[in-house]
Amino acid sequence: AEAANNANAGGALVPLITIGIPGAPVDAILLGAMMIHNITPGPQLFAKHGDMVWALMGGYLIANIIMFLIMVFSTKHIAKIIKVNRAYLIPVVFVFCFLGTYSESNNIFDVWVMLCFGVFGFFLDRAKFPLGPLVIGFVLGDDLEKYLRQGLQQSSGSFEPMLTQPISLGFTLVTVAFLAFSIYAEVKRRKKEKV
């Protein structure tokens, strides 16, 4: 299971680096970090920031080697973590969440926002909503608004070019198809669970 998990992390980096679309929630956070440093992932990334791309690939390779060594020698001891009582573990996680949020900007409002989103995430998890798309949407939301605004300014506020231009129509159809398939798969899965 751990080997599959590590392979998934590397594969999810490919669409992020090549076309700027995160393949996993962790990559959405990495995309946010890149944008903070004015690095835009996509086809021009290799030309403009080639050193960063090679450093990322080299770091990933070294991390896999280190992970292999750690797992070989410490699997027995790491497995004992699952025996730790949640009553001890959850308060520690809460303390680190509070400390990390408050230390970011020394603002108690941020802690309240973190708590509200924590409660929101809890209810989403209870309702069996996948949290990955929410994180990706949260990170990509700014870009979506910015480029949608630019497109609407060029078309005088009309959505018509999205349906009349071949490239934008293609992307719109692919998006609708993926959305419809996701809804269909989720409805089918929930029906099976009820039976």
Coordinates of C-alpha atoms in Angstrom, one line a residue:
A1 CA 0.0 0.0 0.0
E2 CA 2.8 2.4 0.8
A3 CA 4.6 1.7 -2.5
A4 CA 1.4 2.5 -4.4
N5 CA 1.0 5.7 -2.3
N6 CA 4.5 6.8 -3.2
A7 CA 4.0 6.0 -6.9
N8 CA 0.8 8.1 -6.9
A9 CA 2.6 11.1 -5.5
G10 CA 5.1 11.1 -8.3
G11 CA 2.5 10.5 -11.0
A12 CA 0.4 13.4 -9.7
L13 CA 3.3 15.8 -10.1
V14 CA 3.4 15.2 -13.9
P15 CA 0.2 17.2 -14.8
L16 CA 1.2 19.9 -12.3
I17 CA 4.6 20.6 -13.8
T18 CA 3.6 20.1 -17.5
I19 CA 0.2 21.9 -17.7
G20 CA -0.3 23.5 -14.3
I21 CA -3.1 21.3 -13.1
P22 CA -2.6 19.6 -9.7
G23 CA -3.2 15.8 -9.8
A24 CA -3.7 15.5 -6.0
P25 CA -4.6 17.7 -3.0
V26 CA -0.9 17.8 -1.9
D27 CA 0.0 19.1 -5.4
A28 CA -2.6 21.8 -5.0
I29 CA -0.8 23.1 -1.9
L30 CA 2.5 22.9 -3.9
L31 CA 0.9 24.9 -6.7
G32 CA -0.1 27.5 -4.1
A33 CA 3.5 27.7 -2.8
M34 CA 4.8 28.1 -6.4
M35 CA 2.4 31.0 -7.1
I36 CA 3.5 32.7 -3.9
H37 CA 7.0 32.8 -5.4
N38 CA 5.7 33.9 -8.8
I39 CA 6.4 30.6 -10.5
T40 CA 3.7 29.5 -12.9
P41 CA 3.6 25.8 -13.7
G42 CA 3.0 24.8 -17.3
P43 CA 4.9 24.4 -20.6
Q44 CA 7.1 27.4 -20.0
L45 CA 8.2 26.2 -16.5
F46 CA 11.2 24.2 -18.0
A47 CA 12.4 27.2 -19.9
K48 CA 12.0 29.8 -17.3
H49 CA 12.7 27.8 -14.1
G50 CA 14.6 24.7 -15.3
D51 CA 16.8 24.6 -12.2
M52 CA 13.8 24.4 -9.9
V53 CA 12.2 21.6 -12.0
W54 CA 15.4 19.5 -11.9
A55 CA 15.8 20.3 -8.1
L56 CA 12.2 19.0 -7.6
M57 CA 12.9 15.8 -9.6
G58 CA 16.2 15.2 -7.8
G59 CA 14.6 15.9 -4.4
Y60 CA 11.8 13.4 -5.3
L61 CA 14.3 10.7 -6.2
I62 CA 16.4 11.3 -3.0
A63 CA 13.1 11.3 -0.9
N64 CA 12.1 7.9 -2.4
I65 CA 15.5 6.4 -1.6
I66 CA 15.4 7.7 2.0
M67 CA 11.8 6.6 2.3
F68 CA 12.8 3.1 1.2
L69 CA 15.5 2.9 3.8
I70 CA 13.3 4.2 6.6
M71 CA 10.5 1.8 5.8
V72 CA 12.8 -1.2 5.6
F73 CA 14.3 -0.6 9.0
S74 CA 11.5 1.0 10.9
T75 CA 8.2 -0.6 9.7
K76 CA 7.9 -2.8 12.8
H77 CA 8.1 0.2 15.1
I78 CA 6.0 2.5 13.0
A79 CA 3.2 -0.1 13.0
K80 CA 2.9 0.3 16.8
I81 CA 1.5 3.9 16.3
I82 CA -1.9 2.4 15.4
K83 CA -2.1 1.1 19.0
V84 CA -2.0 4.7 20.4
N85 CA -5.3 5.7 21.9
R86 CA -7.1 8.4 19.9
A87 CA -7.9 10.1 23.2
Y88 CA -4.2 11.0 23.5
L89 CA -3.5 11.6 19.8
I90 CA -6.3 14.0 18.8
P91 CA -5.5 16.6 21.5
V92 CA -1.9 16.7 20.3
V93 CA -3.0 17.2 16.7
F94 CA -5.4 20.0 17.8
V95 CA -2.6 21.8 19.7
F96 CA -0.4 21.7 16.6
C97 CA -3.2 23.0 14.4
F98 CA -3.9 25.9 16.7
L99 CA -0.2 26.8 17.1
G100 CA 0.5 26.6 13.4
T101 CA -2.5 28.7 12.5
Y102 CA -1.9 31.4 15.1
S103 CA 1.9 31.6 14.5
E104 CA 1.3 32.3 10.8
S105 CA 0.1 35.9 11.4
N106 CA -0.4 36.2 15.2
N107 CA -4.1 36.7 14.6
I108 CA -6.9 34.9 16.6
F109 CA -9.3 35.5 13.7
D110 CA -7.2 32.9 11.7
V111 CA -7.8 30.4 14.4
W112 CA -11.6 30.9 14.3
V113 CA -11.4 30.5 10.5
M114 CA -9.5 27.2 10.9
L115 CA -12.0 26.0 13.5
C116 CA -15.0 26.8 11.2
F117 CA -13.4 25.1 8.2
G118 CA -12.5 22.1 10.5
V119 CA -16.2 21.8 11.5
F120 CA -17.2 22.2 7.8
G121 CA -14.7 19.5 6.8
F122 CA -16.0 17.2 9.5
F123 CA -19.6 17.4 8.2
L124 CA -18.4 17.0 4.6
D125 CA -16.5 13.8 5.7
R126 CA -19.6 12.5 7.5
A127 CA -21.6 13.1 4.4
K128 CA -18.9 11.2 2.4
F129 CA -17.9 14.1 0.2
P130 CA -14.4 13.7 -1.2
L131 CA -12.2 16.4 0.4
G132 CA -9.5 16.4 -2.4
P133 CA -11.5 18.3 -5.0
L134 CA -12.4 20.9 -2.4
V135 CA -8.7 21.6 -1.6
I136 CA -7.9 21.7 -5.4
G137 CA -10.9 24.1 -6.0
F138 CA -9.8 26.3 -3.1
V139 CA -6.3 26.7 -4.5
L140 CA -7.4 27.1 -8.2
G141 CA -10.3 29.4 -7.4
D142 CA -8.3 32.6 -7.7
D143 CA -7.0 31.7 -11.1
L144 CA -10.4 30.7 -12.3
E145 CA -11.9 34.0 -11.3
K146 CA -9.0 36.0 -12.7
Y147 CA -9.0 34.3 -16.2
L148 CA -12.8 34.2 -16.4
R149 CA -12.9 37.9 -15.7
Q150 CA -10.2 38.5 -18.4
G151 CA -12.2 36.4 -20.9
L152 CA -15.5 38.2 -20.1
Q153 CA -13.8 41.6 -20.6
Q154 CA -12.6 40.5 -24.0
S155 CA -16.0 39.3 -25.0
S156 CA -17.9 42.3 -23.5
G157 CA -19.4 40.2 -20.7
S158 CA -20.7 37.4 -23.0
F159 CA -20.3 33.7 -22.4
E160 CA -21.0 32.9 -26.0
P161 CA -17.3 32.4 -27.1
M162 CA -17.1 29.5 -24.6
L163 CA -19.6 27.7 -26.8
T164 CA -18.7 29.0 -30.2
Q165 CA -14.9 28.8 -30.3
P166 CA -13.6 25.2 -31.0
I167 CA -10.9 25.1 -28.3
S168 CA -13.0 26.6 -25.5
L169 CA -16.0 24.4 -26.6
G170 CA -13.8 21.3 -26.4
F171 CA -12.7 22.2 -22.9
T172 CA -16.3 22.9 -21.8
L173 CA -17.5 19.6 -23.2
V174 CA -14.7 17.7 -21.5
T175 CA -15.4 19.4 -18.2
V176 CA -19.2 18.7 -18.4
A177 CA -18.4 15.0 -19.3
F178 CA -16.1 14.6 -16.4
L179 CA -18.6 16.2 -14.0
A180 CA -21.5 14.0 -15.3
F181 CA -19.4 10.9 -15.1
S182 CA -18.3 11.7 -11.5
I183 CA -21.9 12.3 -10.4
Y184 CA -23.0 9.1 -12.1
A185 CA -20.2 7.1 -10.5
E186 CA -21.0 8.5 -7.0
V187 CA -24.8 7.8 -7.4
K188 CA -24.0 4.3 -8.5
R189 CA -21.7 3.7 -5.6
R190 CA -24.2 5.0 -3.0
K191 CA -26.9 2.8 -4.5
K192 CA -24.6 -0.3 -4.1
E193 CA -23.9 0.7 -0.4
K194 CA -27.6 0.9 0.3
V195 CA -28.2 -2.6 -1.1

